[in-house]
PDB file of C-alpha atoms and ligand atoms in Angstrom:
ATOM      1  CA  UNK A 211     -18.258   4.491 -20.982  1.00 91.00           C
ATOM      2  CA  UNK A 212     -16.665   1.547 -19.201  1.00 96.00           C
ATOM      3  CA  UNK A 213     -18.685   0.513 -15.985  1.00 98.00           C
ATOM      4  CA  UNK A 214     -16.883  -0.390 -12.711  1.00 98.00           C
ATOM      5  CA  UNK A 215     -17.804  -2.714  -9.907  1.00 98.00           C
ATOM      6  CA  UNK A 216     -15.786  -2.335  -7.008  1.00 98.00           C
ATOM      7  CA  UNK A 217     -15.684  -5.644  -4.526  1.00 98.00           C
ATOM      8  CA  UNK A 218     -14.621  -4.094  -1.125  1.00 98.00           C
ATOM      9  CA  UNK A 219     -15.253  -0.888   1.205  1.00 98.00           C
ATOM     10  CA  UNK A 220     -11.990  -0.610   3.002  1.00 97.00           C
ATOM     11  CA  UNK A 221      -8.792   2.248   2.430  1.00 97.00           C
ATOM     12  CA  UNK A 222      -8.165   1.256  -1.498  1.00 98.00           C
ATOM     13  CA  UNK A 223     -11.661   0.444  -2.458  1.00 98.00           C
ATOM     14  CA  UNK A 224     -12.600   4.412  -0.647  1.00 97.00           C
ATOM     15  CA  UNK A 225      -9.474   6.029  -2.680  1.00 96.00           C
ATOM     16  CA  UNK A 226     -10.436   4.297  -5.745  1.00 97.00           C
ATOM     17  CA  UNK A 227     -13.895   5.575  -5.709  1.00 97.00           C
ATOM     18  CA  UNK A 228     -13.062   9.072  -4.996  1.00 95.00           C
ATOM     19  CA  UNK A 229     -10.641   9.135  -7.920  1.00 95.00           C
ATOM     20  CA  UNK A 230     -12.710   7.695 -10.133  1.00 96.00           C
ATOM     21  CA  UNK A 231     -15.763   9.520  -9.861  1.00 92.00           C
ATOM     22  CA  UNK A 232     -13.815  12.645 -10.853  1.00 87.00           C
ATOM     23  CA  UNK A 233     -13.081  10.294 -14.322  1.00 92.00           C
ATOM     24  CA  UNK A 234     -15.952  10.841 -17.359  1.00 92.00           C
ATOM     25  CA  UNK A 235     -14.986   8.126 -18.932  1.00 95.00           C
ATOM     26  CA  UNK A 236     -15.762   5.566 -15.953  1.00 97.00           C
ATOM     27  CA  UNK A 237     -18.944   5.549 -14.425  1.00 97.00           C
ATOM     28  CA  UNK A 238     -19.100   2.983 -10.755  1.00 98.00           C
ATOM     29  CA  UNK A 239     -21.957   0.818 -10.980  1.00 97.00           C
ATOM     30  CA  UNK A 240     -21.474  -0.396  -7.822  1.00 98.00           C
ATOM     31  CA  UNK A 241     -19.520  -0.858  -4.810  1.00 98.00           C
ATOM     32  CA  UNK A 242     -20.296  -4.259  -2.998  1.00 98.00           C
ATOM     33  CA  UNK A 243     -19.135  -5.021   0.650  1.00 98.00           C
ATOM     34  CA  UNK A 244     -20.849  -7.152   3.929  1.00 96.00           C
ATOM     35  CA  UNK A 245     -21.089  -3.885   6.596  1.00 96.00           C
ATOM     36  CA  UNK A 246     -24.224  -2.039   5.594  1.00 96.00           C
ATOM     37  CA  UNK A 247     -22.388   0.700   8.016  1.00 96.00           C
ATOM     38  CA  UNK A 248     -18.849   0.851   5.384  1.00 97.00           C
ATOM     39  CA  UNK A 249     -21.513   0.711   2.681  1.00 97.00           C
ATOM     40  CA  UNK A 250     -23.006   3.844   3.340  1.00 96.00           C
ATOM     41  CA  UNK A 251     -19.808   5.830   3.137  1.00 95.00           C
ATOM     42  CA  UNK A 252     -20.144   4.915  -0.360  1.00 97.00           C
ATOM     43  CA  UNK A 253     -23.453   6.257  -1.454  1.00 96.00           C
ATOM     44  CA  UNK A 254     -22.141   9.496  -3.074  1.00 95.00           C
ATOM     45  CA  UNK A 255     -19.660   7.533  -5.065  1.00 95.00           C
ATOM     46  CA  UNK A 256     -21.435   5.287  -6.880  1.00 95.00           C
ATOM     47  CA  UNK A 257     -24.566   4.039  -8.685  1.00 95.00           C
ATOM     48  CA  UNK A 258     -25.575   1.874  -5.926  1.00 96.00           C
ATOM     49  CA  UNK A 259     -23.997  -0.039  -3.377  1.00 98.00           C
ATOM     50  CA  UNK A 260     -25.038  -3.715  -2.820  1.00 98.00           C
ATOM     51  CA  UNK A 261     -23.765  -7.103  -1.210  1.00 98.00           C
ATOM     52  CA  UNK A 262     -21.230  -9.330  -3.585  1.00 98.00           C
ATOM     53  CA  UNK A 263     -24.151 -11.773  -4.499  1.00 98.00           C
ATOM     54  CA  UNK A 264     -26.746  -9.011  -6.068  1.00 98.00           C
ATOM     55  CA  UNK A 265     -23.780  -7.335  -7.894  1.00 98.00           C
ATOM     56  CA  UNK A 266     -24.891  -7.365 -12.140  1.00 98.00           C
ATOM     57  CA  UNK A 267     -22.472  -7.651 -14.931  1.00 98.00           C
ATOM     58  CA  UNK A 268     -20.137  -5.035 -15.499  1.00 98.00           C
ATOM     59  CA  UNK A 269     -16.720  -3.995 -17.654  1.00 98.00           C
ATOM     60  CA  UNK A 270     -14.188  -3.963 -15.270  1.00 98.00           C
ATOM     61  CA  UNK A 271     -14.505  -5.380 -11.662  1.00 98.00           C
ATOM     62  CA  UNK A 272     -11.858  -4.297  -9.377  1.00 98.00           C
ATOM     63  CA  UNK A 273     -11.541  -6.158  -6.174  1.00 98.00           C
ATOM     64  CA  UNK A 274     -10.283  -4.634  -3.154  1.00 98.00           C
ATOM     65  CA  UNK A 275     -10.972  -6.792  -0.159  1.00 98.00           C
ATOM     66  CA  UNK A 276      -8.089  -8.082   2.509  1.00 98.00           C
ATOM     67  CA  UNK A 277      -5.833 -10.557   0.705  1.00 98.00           C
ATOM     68  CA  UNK A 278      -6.365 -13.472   2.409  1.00 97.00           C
ATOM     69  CA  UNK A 279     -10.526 -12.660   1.665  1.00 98.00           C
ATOM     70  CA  UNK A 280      -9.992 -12.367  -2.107  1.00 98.00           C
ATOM     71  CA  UNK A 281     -10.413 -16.256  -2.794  1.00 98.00           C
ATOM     72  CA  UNK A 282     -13.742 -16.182  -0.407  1.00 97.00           C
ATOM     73  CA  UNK A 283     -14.706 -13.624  -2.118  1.00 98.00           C
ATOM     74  CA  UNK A 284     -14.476 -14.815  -5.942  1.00 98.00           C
ATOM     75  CA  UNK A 285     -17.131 -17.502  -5.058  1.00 97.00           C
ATOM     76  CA  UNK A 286     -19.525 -15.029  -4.821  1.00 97.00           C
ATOM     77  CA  UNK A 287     -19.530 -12.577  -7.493  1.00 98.00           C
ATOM     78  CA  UNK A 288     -22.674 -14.011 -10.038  1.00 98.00           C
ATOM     79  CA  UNK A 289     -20.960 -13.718 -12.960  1.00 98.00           C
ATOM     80  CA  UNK A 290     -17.581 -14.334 -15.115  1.00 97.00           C
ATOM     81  CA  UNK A 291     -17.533 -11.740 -18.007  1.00 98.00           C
ATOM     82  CA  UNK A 292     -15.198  -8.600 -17.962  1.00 98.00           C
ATOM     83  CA  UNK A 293     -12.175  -7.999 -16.859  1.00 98.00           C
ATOM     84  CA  UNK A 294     -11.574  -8.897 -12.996  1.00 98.00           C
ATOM     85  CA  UNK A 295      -8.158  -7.614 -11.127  1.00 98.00           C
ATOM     86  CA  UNK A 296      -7.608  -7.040  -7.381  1.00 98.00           C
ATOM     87  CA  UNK A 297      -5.391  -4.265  -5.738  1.00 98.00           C
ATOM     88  CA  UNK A 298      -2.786  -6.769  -3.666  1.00 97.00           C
ATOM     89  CA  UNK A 299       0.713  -5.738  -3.630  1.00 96.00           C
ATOM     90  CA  UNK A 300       1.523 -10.055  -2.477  1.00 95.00           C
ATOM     91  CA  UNK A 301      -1.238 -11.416  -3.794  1.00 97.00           C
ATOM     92  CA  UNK A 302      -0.263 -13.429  -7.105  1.00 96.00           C
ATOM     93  CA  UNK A 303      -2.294 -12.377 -10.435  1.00 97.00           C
ATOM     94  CA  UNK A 304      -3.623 -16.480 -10.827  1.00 97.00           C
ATOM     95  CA  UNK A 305      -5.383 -16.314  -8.061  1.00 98.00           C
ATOM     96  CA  UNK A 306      -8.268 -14.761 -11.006  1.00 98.00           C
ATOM     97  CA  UNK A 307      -7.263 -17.579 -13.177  1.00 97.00           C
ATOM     98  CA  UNK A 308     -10.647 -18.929 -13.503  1.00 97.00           C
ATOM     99  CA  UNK A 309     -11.850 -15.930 -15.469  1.00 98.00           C
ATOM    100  CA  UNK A 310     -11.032 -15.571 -18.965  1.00 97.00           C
ATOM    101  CA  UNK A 311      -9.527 -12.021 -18.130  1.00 98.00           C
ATOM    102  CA  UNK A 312      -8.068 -11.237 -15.350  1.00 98.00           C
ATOM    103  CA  UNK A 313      -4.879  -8.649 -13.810  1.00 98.00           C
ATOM    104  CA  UNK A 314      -3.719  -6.623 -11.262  1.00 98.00           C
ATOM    105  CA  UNK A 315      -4.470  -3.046 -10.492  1.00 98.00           C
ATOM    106  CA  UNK A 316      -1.629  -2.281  -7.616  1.00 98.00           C
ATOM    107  CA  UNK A 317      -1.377   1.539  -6.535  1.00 98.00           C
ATOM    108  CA  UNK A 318       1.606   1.595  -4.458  1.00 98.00           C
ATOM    109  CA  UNK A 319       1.119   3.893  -1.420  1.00 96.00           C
ATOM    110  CA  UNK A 320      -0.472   3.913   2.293  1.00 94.00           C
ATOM    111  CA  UNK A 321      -4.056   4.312   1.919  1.00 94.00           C
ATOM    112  CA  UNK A 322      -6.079   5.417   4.843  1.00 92.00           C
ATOM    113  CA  UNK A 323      -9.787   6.152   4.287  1.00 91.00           C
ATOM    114  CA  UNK A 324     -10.766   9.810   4.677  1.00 86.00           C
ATOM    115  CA  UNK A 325      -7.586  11.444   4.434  1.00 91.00           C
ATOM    116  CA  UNK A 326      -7.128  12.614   0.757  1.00 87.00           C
ATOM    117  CA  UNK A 327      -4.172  11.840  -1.219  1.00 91.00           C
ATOM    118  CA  UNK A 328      -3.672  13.318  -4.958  1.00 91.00           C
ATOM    119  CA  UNK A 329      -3.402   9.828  -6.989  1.00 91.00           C
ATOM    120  CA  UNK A 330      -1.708  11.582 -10.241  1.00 94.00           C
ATOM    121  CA  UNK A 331       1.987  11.114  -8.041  1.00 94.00           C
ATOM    122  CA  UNK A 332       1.233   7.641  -7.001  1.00 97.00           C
ATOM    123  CA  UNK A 333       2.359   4.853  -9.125  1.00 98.00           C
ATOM    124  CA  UNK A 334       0.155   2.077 -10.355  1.00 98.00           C
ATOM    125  CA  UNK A 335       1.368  -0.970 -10.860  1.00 98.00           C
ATOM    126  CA  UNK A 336      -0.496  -3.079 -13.787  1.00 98.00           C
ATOM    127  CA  UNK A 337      -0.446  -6.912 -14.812  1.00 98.00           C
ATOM    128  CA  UNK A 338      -2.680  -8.804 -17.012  1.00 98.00           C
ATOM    129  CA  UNK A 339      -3.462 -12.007 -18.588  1.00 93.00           C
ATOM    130  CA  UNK A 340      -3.545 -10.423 -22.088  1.00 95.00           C
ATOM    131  CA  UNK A 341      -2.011  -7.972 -24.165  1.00 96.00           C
ATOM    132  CA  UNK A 342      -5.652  -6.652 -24.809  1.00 96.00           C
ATOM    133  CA  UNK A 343      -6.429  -6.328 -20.932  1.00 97.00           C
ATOM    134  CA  UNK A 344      -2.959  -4.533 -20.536  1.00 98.00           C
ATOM    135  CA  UNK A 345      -4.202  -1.824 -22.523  1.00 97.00           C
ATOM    136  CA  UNK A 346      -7.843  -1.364 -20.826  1.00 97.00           C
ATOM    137  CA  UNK A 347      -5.487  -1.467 -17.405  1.00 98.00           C
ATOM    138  CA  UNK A 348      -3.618   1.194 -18.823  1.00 97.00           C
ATOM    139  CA  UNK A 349      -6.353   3.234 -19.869  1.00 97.00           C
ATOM    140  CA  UNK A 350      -7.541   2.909 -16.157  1.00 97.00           C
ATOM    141  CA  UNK A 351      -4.641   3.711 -14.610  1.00 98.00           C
ATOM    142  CA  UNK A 352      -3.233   6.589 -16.494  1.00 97.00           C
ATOM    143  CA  UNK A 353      -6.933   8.477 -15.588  1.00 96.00           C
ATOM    144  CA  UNK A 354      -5.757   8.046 -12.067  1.00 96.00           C
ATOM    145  CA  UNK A 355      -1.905   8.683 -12.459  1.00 97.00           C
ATOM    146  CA  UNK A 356       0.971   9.251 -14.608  1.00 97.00           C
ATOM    147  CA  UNK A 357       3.164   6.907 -13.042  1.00 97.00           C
ATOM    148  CA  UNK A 358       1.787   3.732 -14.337  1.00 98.00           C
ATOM    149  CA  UNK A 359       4.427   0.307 -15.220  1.00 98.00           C
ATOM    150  CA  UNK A 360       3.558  -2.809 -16.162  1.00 98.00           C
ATOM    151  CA  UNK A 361       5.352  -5.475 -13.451  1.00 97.00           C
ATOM    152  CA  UNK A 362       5.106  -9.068 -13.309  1.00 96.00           C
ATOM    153  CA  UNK A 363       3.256 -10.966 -10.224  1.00 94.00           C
ATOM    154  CA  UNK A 364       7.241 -12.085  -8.688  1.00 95.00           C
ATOM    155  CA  UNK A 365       8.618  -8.326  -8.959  1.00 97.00           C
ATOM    156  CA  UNK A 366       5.300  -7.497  -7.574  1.00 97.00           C
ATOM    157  CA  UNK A 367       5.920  -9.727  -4.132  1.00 97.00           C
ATOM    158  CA  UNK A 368       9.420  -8.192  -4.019  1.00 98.00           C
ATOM    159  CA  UNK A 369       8.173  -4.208  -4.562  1.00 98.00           C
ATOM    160  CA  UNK A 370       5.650  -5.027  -1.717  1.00 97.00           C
ATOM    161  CA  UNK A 371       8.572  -6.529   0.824  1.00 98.00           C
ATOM    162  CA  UNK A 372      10.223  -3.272  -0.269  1.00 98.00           C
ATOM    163  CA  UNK A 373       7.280  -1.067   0.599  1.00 97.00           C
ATOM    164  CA  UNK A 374       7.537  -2.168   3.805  1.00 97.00           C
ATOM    165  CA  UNK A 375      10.186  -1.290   4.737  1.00 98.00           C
ATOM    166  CA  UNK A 376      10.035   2.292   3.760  1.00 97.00           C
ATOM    167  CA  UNK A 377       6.593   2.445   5.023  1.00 96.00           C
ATOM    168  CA  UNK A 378       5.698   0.046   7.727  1.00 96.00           C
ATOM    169  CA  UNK A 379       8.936  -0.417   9.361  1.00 98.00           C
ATOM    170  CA  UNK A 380      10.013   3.284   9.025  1.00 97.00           C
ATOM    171  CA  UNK A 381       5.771   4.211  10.505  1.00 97.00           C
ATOM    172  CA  UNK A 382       6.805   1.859  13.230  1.00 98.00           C
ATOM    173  CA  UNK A 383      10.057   3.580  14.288  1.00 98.00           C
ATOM    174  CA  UNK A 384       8.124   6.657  14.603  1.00 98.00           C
ATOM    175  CA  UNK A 385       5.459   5.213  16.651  1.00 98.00           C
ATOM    176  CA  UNK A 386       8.473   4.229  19.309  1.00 98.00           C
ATOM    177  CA  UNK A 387      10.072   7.271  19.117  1.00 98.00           C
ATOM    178  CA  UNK A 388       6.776   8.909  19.994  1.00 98.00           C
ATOM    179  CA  UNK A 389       6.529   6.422  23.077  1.00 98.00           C
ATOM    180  CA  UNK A 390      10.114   7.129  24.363  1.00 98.00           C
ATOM    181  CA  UNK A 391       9.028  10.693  23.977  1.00 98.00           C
ATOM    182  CA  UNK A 392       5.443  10.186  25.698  1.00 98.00           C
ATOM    183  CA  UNK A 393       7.662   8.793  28.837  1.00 96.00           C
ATOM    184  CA  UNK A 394       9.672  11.171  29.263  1.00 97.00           C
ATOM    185  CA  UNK A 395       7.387  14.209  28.746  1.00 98.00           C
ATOM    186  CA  UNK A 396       8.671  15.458  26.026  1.00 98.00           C
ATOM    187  CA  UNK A 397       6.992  16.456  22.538  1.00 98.00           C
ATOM    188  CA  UNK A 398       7.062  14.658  19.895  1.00 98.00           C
ATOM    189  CA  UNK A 399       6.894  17.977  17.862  1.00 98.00           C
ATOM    190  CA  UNK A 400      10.662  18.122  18.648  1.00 98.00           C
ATOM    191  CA  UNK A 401      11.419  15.424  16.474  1.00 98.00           C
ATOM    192  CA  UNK A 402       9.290  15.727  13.356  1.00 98.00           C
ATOM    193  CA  UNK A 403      11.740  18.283  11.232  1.00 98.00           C
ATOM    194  CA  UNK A 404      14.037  15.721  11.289  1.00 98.00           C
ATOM    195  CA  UNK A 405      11.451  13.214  10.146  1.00 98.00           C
ATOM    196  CA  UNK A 406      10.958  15.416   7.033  1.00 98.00           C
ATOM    197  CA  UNK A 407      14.618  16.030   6.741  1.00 98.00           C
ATOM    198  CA  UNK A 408      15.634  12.328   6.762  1.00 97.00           C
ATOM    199  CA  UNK A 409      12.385  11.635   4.087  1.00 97.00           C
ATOM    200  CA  UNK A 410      13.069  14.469   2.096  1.00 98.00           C
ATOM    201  CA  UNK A 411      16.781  13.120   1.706  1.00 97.00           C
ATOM    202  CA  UNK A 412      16.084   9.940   0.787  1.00 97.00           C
ATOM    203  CA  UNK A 413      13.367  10.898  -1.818  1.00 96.00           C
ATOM    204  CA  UNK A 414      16.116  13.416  -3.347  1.00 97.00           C
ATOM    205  CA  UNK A 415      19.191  11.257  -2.797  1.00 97.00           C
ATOM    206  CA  UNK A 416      20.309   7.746  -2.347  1.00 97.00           C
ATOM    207  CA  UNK A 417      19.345   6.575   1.359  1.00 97.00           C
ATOM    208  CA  UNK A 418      22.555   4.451   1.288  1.00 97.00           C
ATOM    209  CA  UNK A 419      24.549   7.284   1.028  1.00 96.00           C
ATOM    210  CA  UNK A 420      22.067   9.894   3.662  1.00 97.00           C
ATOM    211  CA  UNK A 421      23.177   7.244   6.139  1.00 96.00           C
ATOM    212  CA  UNK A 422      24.418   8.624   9.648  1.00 96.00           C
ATOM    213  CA  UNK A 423      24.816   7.803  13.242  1.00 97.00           C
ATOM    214  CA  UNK A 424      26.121   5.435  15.923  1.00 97.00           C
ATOM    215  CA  UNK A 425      25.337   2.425  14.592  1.00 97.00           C
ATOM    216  CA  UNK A 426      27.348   3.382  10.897  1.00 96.00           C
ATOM    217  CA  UNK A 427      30.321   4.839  12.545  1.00 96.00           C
ATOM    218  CA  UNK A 428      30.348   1.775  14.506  1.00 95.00           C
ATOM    219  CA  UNK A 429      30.195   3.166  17.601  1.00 96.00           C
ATOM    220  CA  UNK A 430      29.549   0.703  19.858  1.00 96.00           C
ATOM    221  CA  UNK A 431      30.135   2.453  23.432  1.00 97.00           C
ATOM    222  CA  UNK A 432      26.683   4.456  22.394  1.00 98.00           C
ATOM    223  CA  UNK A 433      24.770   1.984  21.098  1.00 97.00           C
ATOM    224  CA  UNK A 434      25.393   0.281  24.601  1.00 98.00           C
ATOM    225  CA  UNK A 435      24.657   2.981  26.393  1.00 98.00           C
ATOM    226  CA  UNK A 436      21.519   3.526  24.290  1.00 98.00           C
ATOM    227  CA  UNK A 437      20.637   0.032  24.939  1.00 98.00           C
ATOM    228  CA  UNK A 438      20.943   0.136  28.889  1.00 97.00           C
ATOM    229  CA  UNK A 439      18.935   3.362  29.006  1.00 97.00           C
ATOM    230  CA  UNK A 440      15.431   1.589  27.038  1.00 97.00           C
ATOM    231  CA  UNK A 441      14.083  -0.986  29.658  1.00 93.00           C
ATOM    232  CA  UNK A 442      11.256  -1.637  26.895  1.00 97.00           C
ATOM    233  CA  UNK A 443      12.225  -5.345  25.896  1.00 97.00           C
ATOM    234  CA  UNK A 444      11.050  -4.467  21.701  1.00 98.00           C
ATOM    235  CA  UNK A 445      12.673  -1.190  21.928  1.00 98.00           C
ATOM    236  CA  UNK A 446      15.478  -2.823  22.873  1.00 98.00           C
ATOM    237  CA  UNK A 447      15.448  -6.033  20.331  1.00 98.00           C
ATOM    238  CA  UNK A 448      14.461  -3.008  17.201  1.00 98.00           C
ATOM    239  CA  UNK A 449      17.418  -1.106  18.563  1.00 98.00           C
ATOM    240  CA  UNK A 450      19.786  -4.023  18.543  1.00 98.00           C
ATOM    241  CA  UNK A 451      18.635  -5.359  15.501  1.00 98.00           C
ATOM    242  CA  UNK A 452      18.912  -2.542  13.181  1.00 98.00           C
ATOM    243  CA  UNK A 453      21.919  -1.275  14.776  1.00 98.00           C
ATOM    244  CA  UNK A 454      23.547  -4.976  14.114  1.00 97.00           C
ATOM    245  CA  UNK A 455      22.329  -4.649  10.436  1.00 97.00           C
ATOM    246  CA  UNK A 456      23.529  -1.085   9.897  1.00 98.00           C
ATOM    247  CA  UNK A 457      26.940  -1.836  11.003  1.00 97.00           C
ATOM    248  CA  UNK A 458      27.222  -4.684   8.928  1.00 96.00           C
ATOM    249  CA  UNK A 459      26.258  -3.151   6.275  1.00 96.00           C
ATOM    250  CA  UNK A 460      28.696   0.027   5.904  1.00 96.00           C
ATOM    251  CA  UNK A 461      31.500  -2.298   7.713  1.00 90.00           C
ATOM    252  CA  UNK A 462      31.055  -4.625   4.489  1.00 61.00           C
ATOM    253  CA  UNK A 463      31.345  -1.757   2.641  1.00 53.00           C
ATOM    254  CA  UNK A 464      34.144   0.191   4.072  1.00 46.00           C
TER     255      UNK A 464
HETATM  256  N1  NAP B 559      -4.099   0.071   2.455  1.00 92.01           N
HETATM  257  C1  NAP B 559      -3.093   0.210   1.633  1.00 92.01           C
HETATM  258  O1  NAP B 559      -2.287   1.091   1.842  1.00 92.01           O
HETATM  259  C2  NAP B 559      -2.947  -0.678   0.400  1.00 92.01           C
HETATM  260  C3  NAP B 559      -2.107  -0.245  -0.620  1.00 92.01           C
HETATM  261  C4  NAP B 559      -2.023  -0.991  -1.792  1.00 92.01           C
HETATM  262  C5  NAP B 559      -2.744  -2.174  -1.904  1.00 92.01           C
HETATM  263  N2  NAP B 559      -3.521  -2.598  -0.872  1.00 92.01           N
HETATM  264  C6  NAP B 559      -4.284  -3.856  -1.064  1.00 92.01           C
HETATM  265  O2  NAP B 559      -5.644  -3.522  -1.338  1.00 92.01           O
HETATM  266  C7  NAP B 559      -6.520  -4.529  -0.755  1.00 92.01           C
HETATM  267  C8  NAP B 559      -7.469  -3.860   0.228  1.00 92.01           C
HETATM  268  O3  NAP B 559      -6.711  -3.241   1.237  1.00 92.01           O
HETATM  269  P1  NAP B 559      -7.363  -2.143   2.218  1.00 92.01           P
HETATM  270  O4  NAP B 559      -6.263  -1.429   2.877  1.00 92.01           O
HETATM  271  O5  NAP B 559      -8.398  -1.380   1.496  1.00 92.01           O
HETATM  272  O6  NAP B 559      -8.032  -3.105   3.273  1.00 92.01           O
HETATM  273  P2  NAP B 559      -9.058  -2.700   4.443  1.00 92.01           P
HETATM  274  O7  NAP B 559      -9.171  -1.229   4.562  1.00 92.01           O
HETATM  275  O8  NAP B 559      -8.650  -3.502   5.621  1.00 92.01           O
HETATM  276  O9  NAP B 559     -10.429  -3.255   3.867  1.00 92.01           O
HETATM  277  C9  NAP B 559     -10.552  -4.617   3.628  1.00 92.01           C
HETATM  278  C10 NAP B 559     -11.872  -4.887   2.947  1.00 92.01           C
HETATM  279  O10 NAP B 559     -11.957  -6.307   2.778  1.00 92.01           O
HETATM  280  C11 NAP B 559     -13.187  -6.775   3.312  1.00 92.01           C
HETATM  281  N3  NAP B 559     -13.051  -8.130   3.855  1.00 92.01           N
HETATM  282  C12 NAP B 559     -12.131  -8.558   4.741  1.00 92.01           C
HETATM  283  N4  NAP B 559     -12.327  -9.876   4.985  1.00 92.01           N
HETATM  284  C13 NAP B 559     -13.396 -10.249   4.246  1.00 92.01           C
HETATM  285  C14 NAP B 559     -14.100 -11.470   4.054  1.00 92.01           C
HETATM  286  N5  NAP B 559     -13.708 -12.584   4.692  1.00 92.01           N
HETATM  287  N6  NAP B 559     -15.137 -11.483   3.193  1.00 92.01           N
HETATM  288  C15 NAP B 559     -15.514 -10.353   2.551  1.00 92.01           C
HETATM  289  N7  NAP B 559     -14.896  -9.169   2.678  1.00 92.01           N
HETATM  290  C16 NAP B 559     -13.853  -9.128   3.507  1.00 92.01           C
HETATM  291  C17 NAP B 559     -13.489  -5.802   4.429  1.00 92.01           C
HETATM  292  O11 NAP B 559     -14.842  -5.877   4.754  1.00 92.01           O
HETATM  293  P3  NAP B 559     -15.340  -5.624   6.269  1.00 92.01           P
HETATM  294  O12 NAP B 559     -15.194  -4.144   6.481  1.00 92.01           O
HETATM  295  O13 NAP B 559     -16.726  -6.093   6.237  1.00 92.01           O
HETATM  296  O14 NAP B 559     -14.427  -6.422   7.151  1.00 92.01           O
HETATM  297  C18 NAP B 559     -13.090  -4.477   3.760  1.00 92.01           C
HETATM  298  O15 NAP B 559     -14.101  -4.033   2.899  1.00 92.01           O
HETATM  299  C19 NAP B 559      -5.589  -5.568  -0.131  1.00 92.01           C
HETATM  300  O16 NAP B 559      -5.352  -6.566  -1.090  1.00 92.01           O
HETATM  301  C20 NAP B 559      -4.313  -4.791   0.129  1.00 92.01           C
HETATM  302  O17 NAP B 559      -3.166  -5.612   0.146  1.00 92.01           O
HETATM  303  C21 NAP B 559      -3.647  -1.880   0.272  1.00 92.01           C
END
């Protein structure tokens, strides 16, 4: 049985739990955190939940905190043998330098606490200091998922820019097409096949090629009518700016 603290009680640390409880292998000694009130939503999950400074030794301690908490954090676990590695998609594996073993446990999706996702589809992207940890990480990370690859702290920094932009930036362009859709009464329900339409074709086909609209036919009489009709000033600058970059893009190419 390998025991498990996890350092955190935010979206990753919640999905982690809830995946690995399911796991016989693993058992959660603990989940540590500062809000008695995130705590709590733990209880089920694990063994006990406790702050940082009372956590006890443990095989694996996964941290899970915000990134720019993680070095904070580090100075107050009580003690330095196992394996430690923290969830960050940007956060560089030698950050955990000071521990003899040390990696990265990165499961590449949008977590949000309470709504359930099935973790065998989402990939997990592993690192470690040793050949040895690799394999424990591995271990790990198959129980959750068959999409597991081993990725190096750079390619790391450069998946997470890309994750961004098919999650963040795309989530964004929702949330202002929901807005221009708020203002002028009309339901946002209206758009959301073609939502699924344009995900579904990029997840079956290359997005370069799924590609359509004024901006890639280099239209330029819509786009400036388009622009004159938002009088939102970051509509407008999003508009412009991805507009400017997808006609560059297929003019290079034409
Ligand atoms: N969310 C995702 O989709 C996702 C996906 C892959 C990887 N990750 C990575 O996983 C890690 C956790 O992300 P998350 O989404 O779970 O974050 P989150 O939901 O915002 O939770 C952050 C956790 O960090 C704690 N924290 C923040 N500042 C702290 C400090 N100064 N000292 C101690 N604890 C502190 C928070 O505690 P309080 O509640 O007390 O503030 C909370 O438990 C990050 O490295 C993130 O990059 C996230």
């Amino acid at each position: 049985m390998t025991t498990i603290n996890i350092i955190g009680t935010g979206n990753v640390a919640w999905h982690l739990a809830m995946a690995l409880q399911n796991e016989d292998e693993y058992a959660i000694q603990a989940v540590a955190g500062r809000s008695p009130e995130a705590l709590s939503q733990f209880t089920k999950l694990a063994t006990s939940c406790v702050s940082v400074d009372k956590l006890q030794l443990c095989d694996l301690t996964i941290i899970a905190v915000a990134d720019d908490a993680i070095k904070k954090v580090l100075k107050t676990i009580p003690y330095t043998e196992g394996l430690f590695v923290h969830t960050s998609g940007s956060v560089s594996m030698e950050v955990l330098s000071m521990y003899k073993n040390h990696g990265v446990l990165y499961p590449l999706q949008s977590f949000s606490k309470g709504i359930p996702l099935d973790f065998t589809h989402i990939p997990i992207c592993i690192e470690a200091s040793h050949k040895s940890n690799i394999k424990v990480l591995e271990k790990v990370a198959f129980a959750l998922s068959e999409k597991v690859q081993e990725i190096s702290s750079p390619q790391r920094k450069k998946l997470h820019i890309a994750a961004v932009f098919v999650n963040n930036f795309t989530n964004h362009c929702y949330t202002i097409a929901q807005d221009i859709c708020t203002s002028n009464e009309l339901s946002f329900d209206l758009l959301r096949p073609l939502l699924q339409h344009t995900a579904q074709k990029a997840v079956q086909n290359s997005p370069s090629k799924m590609q359509t609209g004024p901006a890639k036919r280099n239209d330029q009489e819509t786009i400036a009518t388009h622009l004159g009709h938002l009088s939102d000033r970051q509509q407008q600058k999003v508009y412009d700016i991805l507009s400017q970059a997808i006609t560059a893009y297929y003019g290079k190419k034409l």
